Amino acid sequence: DAEITQSPRHKITETGRQVTLACHQTWNHNNMFWYRQDLGHGLRLIHYSYGVQDTNKGEVSDGYSVSRSNTEDLPLTLESAASSQTSVYFCASSESTTDTQYFGPGTRLTVL
Amino acid sequence: DQQVKQNSPSLSVQEGRISILNCDYTNSMFDYFLWYKKYPAEGPTFLISISSIKDKNEDGRFTVFLNKSAKHLSLHIVPSQPGDSAVYFCAASPWGQNFVFGPGTRLSVLP
């Protein structure tokens, strides 16, 4: 069965460190998204990609970057982790922009 | 300023009764709406959708109502079951663009 996976599921890091969160989908979807979930804010869009080599900034992109070298993967990198980036991160994919998004299980990141 | 609002952070309902979750939006360009359900330690899963050409969509125990003039939609769950206890997110988009999510409402269905 097709699926979307995230790794690691939990990560603790220190301020200033570079962190990369992995997202892998086997739906063969063109669109992939990264969100962060914080209490009172719901899901906020960090970055998204509509296809290989395409990346775009979302609502809360400062301090984050993504790259899309193939259809299946969209890793999210925190260049220099900050305590404000402590959150739960969700990756999602969809066939097109108007289609339902399928979400991964999430990564809980703690920045100390 | 939030474009999609869910003003009730939490809701408790007795098993077998109706659950009504509300969502308000400010952008009149939004014309496609989704509800997602999220259990702890899992990703959100799609529940039901509605486009602006309709004012109601049903799927089993779940019905979504859209009032475009009021910029308001609601999700009705009848009858509510303990397994429905989760966080529910409303999401909206202008056609062809990315979705904007609300902050979520935590539903507790009491046995």
PDB file of C-alpha atoms in Angstrom:
ATOM      1  CA  ASP A   1       0.000   0.000   0.000  1.00  0.00           C
ATOM      2  CA  ALA A   2       1.114   3.534  -0.745  1.00  0.00           C
ATOM      3  CA  GLU A   3       2.104   5.553   2.270  1.00  0.00           C
ATOM      4  CA  ILE A   4       3.908   8.619   3.555  1.00  0.00           C
ATOM      5  CA  THR A   5       6.540   8.237   6.251  1.00  0.00           C
ATOM      6  CA  GLN A   6       8.540  10.633   8.378  1.00  0.00           C
ATOM      7  CA  SER A   7      11.764  10.139  10.272  1.00  0.00           C
ATOM      8  CA  PRO A   8      12.774  10.493  12.958  1.00  0.00           C
ATOM      9  CA  ARG A   9       9.513  10.421  14.939  1.00  0.00           C
ATOM     10  CA  HIS A  10      11.157  12.229  17.847  1.00  0.00           C
ATOM     11  CA  LYS A  11      14.238  14.429  17.883  1.00  0.00           C
ATOM     12  CA  ILE A  12      15.934  16.464  20.597  1.00  0.00           C
ATOM     13  CA  THR A  13      18.614  18.893  19.520  1.00  0.00           C
ATOM     14  CA  GLU A  14      20.451  21.946  20.770  1.00  0.00           C
ATOM     15  CA  THR A  15      20.125  25.551  19.730  1.00  0.00           C
ATOM     16  CA  GLY A  16      22.286  26.350  16.721  1.00  0.00           C
ATOM     17  CA  ARG A  17      22.514  22.813  15.361  1.00  0.00           C
ATOM     18  CA  GLN A  18      21.465  21.886  11.850  1.00  0.00           C
ATOM     19  CA  VAL A  19      18.608  19.398  11.752  1.00  0.00           C
ATOM     20  CA  THR A  20      17.058  17.559   8.820  1.00  0.00           C
ATOM     21  CA  LEU A  21      13.664  15.899   8.969  1.00  0.00           C
ATOM     22  CA  ALA A  22      12.913  13.294   6.329  1.00  0.00           C
ATOM     23  CA  CYS A  23       9.666  12.780   4.442  1.00  0.00           C
ATOM     24  CA  HIS A  24       9.117   9.950   1.966  1.00  0.00           C
ATOM     25  CA  GLN A  25       5.957   9.157   0.023  1.00  0.00           C
ATOM     26  CA  THR A  26       5.148   6.251  -2.240  1.00  0.00           C
ATOM     27  CA  TRP A  27       1.936   7.730  -3.676  1.00  0.00           C
ATOM     28  CA  ASN A  28       3.918   9.195  -6.605  1.00  0.00           C
ATOM     29  CA  HIS A  29       2.281  12.526  -5.812  1.00  0.00           C
ATOM     30  CA  ASN A  30       3.534  15.696  -7.446  1.00  0.00           C
ATOM     31  CA  ASN A  31       2.764  17.950  -4.483  1.00  0.00           C
ATOM     32  CA  MET A  32       4.461  17.746  -1.109  1.00  0.00           C
ATOM     33  CA  PHE A  33       4.072  20.015   1.903  1.00  0.00           C
ATOM     34  CA  TRP A  34       5.636  20.653   5.286  1.00  0.00           C
ATOM     35  CA  TYR A  35       3.550  22.008   8.164  1.00  0.00           C
ATOM     36  CA  ARG A  36       4.186  22.731  11.801  1.00  0.00           C
ATOM     37  CA  GLN A  37       1.506  22.280  14.434  1.00  0.00           C
ATOM     38  CA  ASP A  38       1.473  24.506  17.480  1.00  0.00           C
ATOM     39  CA  LEU A  39      -1.225  24.938  20.112  1.00  0.00           C
ATOM     40  CA  GLY A  40      -3.668  27.653  19.087  1.00  0.00           C
ATOM     41  CA  HIS A  41      -2.315  27.880  15.556  1.00  0.00           C
ATOM     42  CA  GLY A  42      -3.343  24.635  13.946  1.00  0.00           C
ATOM     43  CA  LEU A  43      -1.264  23.588  10.943  1.00  0.00           C
ATOM     44  CA  ARG A  44       0.883  26.293   9.376  1.00  0.00           C
ATOM     45  CA  LEU A  45       2.550  25.822   6.012  1.00  0.00           C
ATOM     46  CA  ILE A  46       6.351  26.020   6.029  1.00  0.00           C
ATOM     47  CA  HIS A  47       7.371  25.047   2.486  1.00  0.00           C
ATOM     48  CA  TYR A  48       5.817  23.198  -0.410  1.00  0.00           C
ATOM     49  CA  SER A  49       6.781  21.677  -3.731  1.00  0.00           C
ATOM     50  CA  TYR A  50       4.725  21.051  -6.851  1.00  0.00           C
ATOM     51  CA  GLY A  51       7.291  18.768  -8.449  1.00  0.00           C
ATOM     52  CA  VAL A  52      10.954  17.863  -8.792  1.00  0.00           C
ATOM     53  CA  GLN A  53      13.245  20.882  -8.499  1.00  0.00           C
ATOM     54  CA  ASP A  54      10.283  23.075  -7.492  1.00  0.00           C
ATOM     55  CA  THR A  55      10.169  24.587  -3.980  1.00  0.00           C
ATOM     56  CA  ASN A  56       8.125  27.455  -2.565  1.00  0.00           C
ATOM     57  CA  LYS A  57       7.921  29.326   0.718  1.00  0.00           C
ATOM     58  CA  GLY A  58       4.860  29.046   2.872  1.00  0.00           C
ATOM     59  CA  GLU A  59       3.486  31.147   5.703  1.00  0.00           C
ATOM     60  CA  VAL A  60       6.274  30.418   8.221  1.00  0.00           C
ATOM     61  CA  SER A  61       9.361  29.638   6.130  1.00  0.00           C
ATOM     62  CA  ASP A  62      12.021  31.676   7.992  1.00  0.00           C
ATOM     63  CA  GLY A  63      14.777  29.406   9.315  1.00  0.00           C
ATOM     64  CA  TYR A  64      13.733  26.434   7.179  1.00  0.00           C
ATOM     65  CA  SER A  65      14.720  25.115   3.765  1.00  0.00           C
ATOM     66  CA  VAL A  66      13.675  22.226   1.515  1.00  0.00           C
ATOM     67  CA  SER A  67      14.960  20.579  -1.613  1.00  0.00           C
ATOM     68  CA  ARG A  68      13.181  18.268  -4.080  1.00  0.00           C
ATOM     69  CA  SER A  69      15.551  16.070  -6.042  1.00  0.00           C
ATOM     70  CA  ASN A  70      13.041  13.279  -6.733  1.00  0.00           C
ATOM     71  CA  THR A  71       9.301  12.687  -6.580  1.00  0.00           C
ATOM     72  CA  GLU A  72       9.342  10.659  -3.358  1.00  0.00           C
ATOM     73  CA  ASP A  73      11.294  12.839  -0.930  1.00  0.00           C
ATOM     74  CA  LEU A  74      11.070  16.344   0.511  1.00  0.00           C
ATOM     75  CA  PRO A  75      13.546  16.765   3.404  1.00  0.00           C
ATOM     76  CA  LEU A  76      13.097  19.765   5.681  1.00  0.00           C
ATOM     77  CA  THR A  77      16.264  21.390   7.042  1.00  0.00           C
ATOM     78  CA  LEU A  78      16.537  23.727   9.993  1.00  0.00           C
ATOM     79  CA  GLU A  79      19.802  25.537   9.259  1.00  0.00           C
ATOM     80  CA  SER A  80      20.389  26.701  12.843  1.00  0.00           C
ATOM     81  CA  ALA A  81      17.757  25.357  15.225  1.00  0.00           C
ATOM     82  CA  ALA A  82      16.069  27.798  17.582  1.00  0.00           C
ATOM     83  CA  SER A  83      13.870  27.147  20.614  1.00  0.00           C
ATOM     84  CA  SER A  84      10.975  28.745  18.724  1.00  0.00           C
ATOM     85  CA  GLN A  85      11.179  25.835  16.297  1.00  0.00           C
ATOM     86  CA  THR A  86      10.167  23.337  18.958  1.00  0.00           C
ATOM     87  CA  SER A  87       7.017  21.904  17.440  1.00  0.00           C
ATOM     88  CA  VAL A  88       5.396  18.909  15.787  1.00  0.00           C
ATOM     89  CA  TYR A  89       6.159  18.749  12.075  1.00  0.00           C
ATOM     90  CA  PHE A  90       3.918  17.090   9.524  1.00  0.00           C
ATOM     91  CA  CYS A  91       4.678  16.241   5.949  1.00  0.00           C
ATOM     92  CA  ALA A  92       1.840  15.793   3.460  1.00  0.00           C
ATOM     93  CA  SER A  93       1.391  14.963  -0.198  1.00  0.00           C
ATOM     94  CA  SER A  94      -1.348  15.275  -2.778  1.00  0.00           C
ATOM     95  CA  GLU A  95      -1.883  14.534  -6.436  1.00  0.00           C
ATOM     96  CA  SER A  96      -2.820  18.120  -7.195  1.00  0.00           C
ATOM     97  CA  THR A  97      -3.393  21.341  -5.282  1.00  0.00           C
ATOM     98  CA  THR A  98      -7.135  20.803  -5.071  1.00  0.00           C
ATOM     99  CA  ASP A  99      -6.882  17.187  -3.973  1.00  0.00           C
ATOM    100  CA  THR A 100      -6.992  15.823  -0.454  1.00  0.00           C
ATOM    101  CA  GLN A 101      -3.638  15.867   1.281  1.00  0.00           C
ATOM    102  CA  TYR A 102      -2.328  12.682   2.887  1.00  0.00           C
ATOM    103  CA  PHE A 103      -0.318  13.319   6.039  1.00  0.00           C
ATOM    104  CA  GLY A 104       2.602  11.522   7.584  1.00  0.00           C
ATOM    105  CA  PRO A 105       2.636  10.549  11.292  1.00  0.00           C
ATOM    106  CA  GLY A 106       4.604  13.609  12.362  1.00  0.00           C
ATOM    107  CA  THR A 107       7.984  14.377  13.930  1.00  0.00           C
ATOM    108  CA  ARG A 108       8.136  15.893  17.392  1.00  0.00           C
ATOM    109  CA  LEU A 109      11.164  18.203  17.516  1.00  0.00           C
ATOM    110  CA  THR A 110      12.484  19.709  20.735  1.00  0.00           C
ATOM    111  CA  VAL A 111      15.171  22.385  20.575  1.00  0.00           C
ATOM    112  CA  LEU A 112      16.919  22.947  23.916  1.00  0.00           C
TER     113      LEU A 112
ATOM    114  CA  ASP B   1      -4.750  37.410  11.517  1.00  0.00           C
ATOM    115  CA  GLN B   2      -6.267  33.969  11.125  1.00  0.00           C
ATOM    116  CA  GLN B   3      -8.212  33.463   7.920  1.00  0.00           C
ATOM    117  CA  VAL B   4      -9.811  30.263   9.226  1.00  0.00           C
ATOM    118  CA  LYS B   5     -11.153  30.274  12.766  1.00  0.00           C
ATOM    119  CA  GLN B   6     -12.440  27.538  15.015  1.00  0.00           C
ATOM    120  CA  ASN B   7     -13.533  29.466  18.042  1.00  0.00           C
ATOM    121  CA  SER B   8     -14.215  26.492  20.292  1.00  0.00           C
ATOM    122  CA  PRO B   9     -10.904  24.931  21.385  1.00  0.00           C
ATOM    123  CA  SER B  10     -12.789  22.010  22.912  1.00  0.00           C
ATOM    124  CA  LEU B  11     -16.200  20.368  22.970  1.00  0.00           C
ATOM    125  CA  SER B  12     -17.644  17.564  25.081  1.00  0.00           C
ATOM    126  CA  VAL B  13     -20.656  15.543  23.953  1.00  0.00           C
ATOM    127  CA  GLN B  14     -22.459  12.516  25.329  1.00  0.00           C
ATOM    128  CA  GLU B  15     -22.269   9.307  23.286  1.00  0.00           C
ATOM    129  CA  GLY B  16     -25.220   8.988  20.924  1.00  0.00           C
ATOM    130  CA  ARG B  17     -25.894  12.730  20.804  1.00  0.00           C
ATOM    131  CA  ILE B  18     -25.023  15.159  18.001  1.00  0.00           C
ATOM    132  CA  SER B  19     -21.631  16.862  17.837  1.00  0.00           C
ATOM    133  CA  ILE B  20     -21.493  20.192  16.027  1.00  0.00           C
ATOM    134  CA  LEU B  21     -18.102  21.666  15.203  1.00  0.00           C
ATOM    135  CA  ASN B  22     -17.971  25.162  13.777  1.00  0.00           C
ATOM    136  CA  CYS B  23     -15.576  26.955  11.455  1.00  0.00           C
ATOM    137  CA  ASP B  24     -15.584  30.556  10.236  1.00  0.00           C
ATOM    138  CA  TYR B  25     -13.484  32.083   7.493  1.00  0.00           C
ATOM    139  CA  THR B  26     -12.714  35.622   6.405  1.00  0.00           C
ATOM    140  CA  ASN B  27     -11.492  35.228   2.822  1.00  0.00           C
ATOM    141  CA  SER B  28     -14.406  35.389   0.384  1.00  0.00           C
ATOM    142  CA  MET B  29     -12.194  33.756  -2.255  1.00  0.00           C
ATOM    143  CA  PHE B  30     -12.244  30.448  -0.356  1.00  0.00           C
ATOM    144  CA  ASP B  31     -14.397  28.024  -2.302  1.00  0.00           C
ATOM    145  CA  TYR B  32     -13.287  24.562  -1.249  1.00  0.00           C
ATOM    146  CA  PHE B  33     -13.345  23.266   2.304  1.00  0.00           C
ATOM    147  CA  LEU B  34     -12.110  20.154   4.064  1.00  0.00           C
ATOM    148  CA  TRP B  35     -12.416  18.652   7.508  1.00  0.00           C
ATOM    149  CA  TYR B  36      -9.586  16.575   8.919  1.00  0.00           C
ATOM    150  CA  LYS B  37      -9.568  14.416  12.022  1.00  0.00           C
ATOM    151  CA  LYS B  38      -6.448  13.893  14.105  1.00  0.00           C
ATOM    152  CA  TYR B  39      -5.758  11.336  16.818  1.00  0.00           C
ATOM    153  CA  PRO B  40      -2.824  11.808  19.242  1.00  0.00           C
ATOM    154  CA  ALA B  41       0.577  10.816  17.819  1.00  0.00           C
ATOM    155  CA  GLU B  42      -0.878  10.425  14.328  1.00  0.00           C
ATOM    156  CA  GLY B  43      -1.120  12.640  11.273  1.00  0.00           C
ATOM    157  CA  PRO B  44      -4.422  14.256  10.286  1.00  0.00           C
ATOM    158  CA  THR B  45      -6.703  12.158   8.103  1.00  0.00           C
ATOM    159  CA  PHE B  46      -9.241  13.460   5.619  1.00  0.00           C
ATOM    160  CA  LEU B  47     -12.856  13.277   6.750  1.00  0.00           C
ATOM    161  CA  ILE B  48     -15.161  15.144   4.391  1.00  0.00           C
ATOM    162  CA  SER B  49     -15.130  18.009   1.906  1.00  0.00           C
ATOM    163  CA  ILE B  50     -17.495  20.556   0.410  1.00  0.00           C
ATOM    164  CA  SER B  51     -17.199  22.974  -2.483  1.00  0.00           C
ATOM    165  CA  SER B  52     -18.884  26.345  -2.672  1.00  0.00           C
ATOM    166  CA  ILE B  53     -21.383  25.150  -5.273  1.00  0.00           C
ATOM    167  CA  LYS B  54     -23.033  23.047  -2.550  1.00  0.00           C
ATOM    168  CA  ASP B  55     -24.441  23.900   0.853  1.00  0.00           C
ATOM    169  CA  LYS B  56     -24.418  20.365   2.259  1.00  0.00           C
ATOM    170  CA  ASN B  57     -22.443  17.164   1.880  1.00  0.00           C
ATOM    171  CA  GLU B  58     -23.068  13.908   3.708  1.00  0.00           C
ATOM    172  CA  ASP B  59     -20.953  10.844   4.321  1.00  0.00           C
ATOM    173  CA  GLY B  60     -22.466   8.371   6.736  1.00  0.00           C
ATOM    174  CA  ARG B  61     -22.616   9.899  10.202  1.00  0.00           C
ATOM    175  CA  PHE B  62     -20.795  13.027   9.031  1.00  0.00           C
ATOM    176  CA  THR B  63     -22.461  16.026   7.381  1.00  0.00           C
ATOM    177  CA  VAL B  64     -20.852  19.332   6.501  1.00  0.00           C
ATOM    178  CA  PHE B  65     -22.973  22.448   6.007  1.00  0.00           C
ATOM    179  CA  LEU B  66     -21.731  25.576   4.227  1.00  0.00           C
ATOM    180  CA  ASN B  67     -23.276  29.032   4.609  1.00  0.00           C
ATOM    181  CA  LYS B  68     -21.382  31.189   2.104  1.00  0.00           C
ATOM    182  CA  SER B  69     -23.100  34.433   2.996  1.00  0.00           C
ATOM    183  CA  ALA B  70     -22.080  34.004   6.635  1.00  0.00           C
ATOM    184  CA  LYS B  71     -18.664  32.558   5.714  1.00  0.00           C
ATOM    185  CA  HIS B  72     -19.420  29.709   8.075  1.00  0.00           C
ATOM    186  CA  LEU B  73     -19.300  25.953   7.888  1.00  0.00           C
ATOM    187  CA  SER B  74     -20.136  23.288  10.406  1.00  0.00           C
ATOM    188  CA  LEU B  75     -19.499  19.585  10.798  1.00  0.00           C
ATOM    189  CA  HIS B  76     -22.264  17.480  12.311  1.00  0.00           C
ATOM    190  CA  ILE B  77     -21.582  14.017  13.685  1.00  0.00           C
ATOM    191  CA  VAL B  78     -24.684  11.953  14.401  1.00  0.00           C
ATOM    192  CA  PRO B  79     -24.672   9.849  16.479  1.00  0.00           C
ATOM    193  CA  SER B  80     -21.408  10.622  18.218  1.00  0.00           C
ATOM    194  CA  GLN B  81     -19.267   7.670  19.262  1.00  0.00           C
ATOM    195  CA  PRO B  82     -16.315   7.470  21.685  1.00  0.00           C
ATOM    196  CA  GLY B  83     -14.033   6.713  18.702  1.00  0.00           C
ATOM    197  CA  ASP B  84     -14.876  10.164  17.354  1.00  0.00           C
ATOM    198  CA  SER B  85     -12.865  11.737  20.163  1.00  0.00           C
ATOM    199  CA  ALA B  86     -10.084  13.580  18.338  1.00  0.00           C
ATOM    200  CA  VAL B  87      -8.982  17.018  17.194  1.00  0.00           C
ATOM    201  CA  TYR B  88     -10.881  18.278  14.141  1.00  0.00           C
ATOM    202  CA  PHE B  89      -9.314  20.751  11.742  1.00  0.00           C
ATOM    203  CA  CYS B  90     -11.192  22.837   9.233  1.00  0.00           C
ATOM    204  CA  ALA B  91      -9.239  23.822   6.081  1.00  0.00           C
ATOM    205  CA  ALA B  92     -10.124  26.174   3.248  1.00  0.00           C
ATOM    206  CA  SER B  93      -8.639  27.166  -0.083  1.00  0.00           C
ATOM    207  CA  PRO B  94      -9.298  29.347  -3.072  1.00  0.00           C
ATOM    208  CA  TRP B  95      -9.576  26.997  -6.034  1.00  0.00           C
ATOM    209  CA  GLY B  96      -6.176  25.789  -7.170  1.00  0.00           C
ATOM    210  CA  GLN B  97      -4.255  27.203  -4.245  1.00  0.00           C
ATOM    211  CA  ASN B  98      -2.930  25.834  -0.975  1.00  0.00           C
ATOM    212  CA  PHE B  99      -5.154  25.130   1.989  1.00  0.00           C
ATOM    213  CA  VAL B 100      -5.275  27.288   5.124  1.00  0.00           C
ATOM    214  CA  PHE B 101      -6.002  25.371   8.318  1.00  0.00           C
ATOM    215  CA  GLY B 102      -7.899  26.440  11.404  1.00  0.00           C
ATOM    216  CA  PRO B 103      -6.498  25.934  14.921  1.00  0.00           C
ATOM    217  CA  GLY B 104      -8.606  22.840  15.580  1.00  0.00           C
ATOM    218  CA  THR B 105     -11.324  21.785  18.019  1.00  0.00           C
ATOM    219  CA  ARG B 106     -10.778  18.921  20.442  1.00  0.00           C
ATOM    220  CA  LEU B 107     -13.895  16.757  20.613  1.00  0.00           C
ATOM    221  CA  SER B 108     -14.451  14.451  23.569  1.00  0.00           C
ATOM    222  CA  VAL B 109     -17.314  11.969  23.303  1.00  0.00           C
ATOM    223  CA  LEU B 110     -18.226  10.707  26.745  1.00  0.00           C
ATOM    224  CA  PRO B 111     -19.563   7.164  27.169  1.00  0.00           C
TER     225      PRO B 111
END
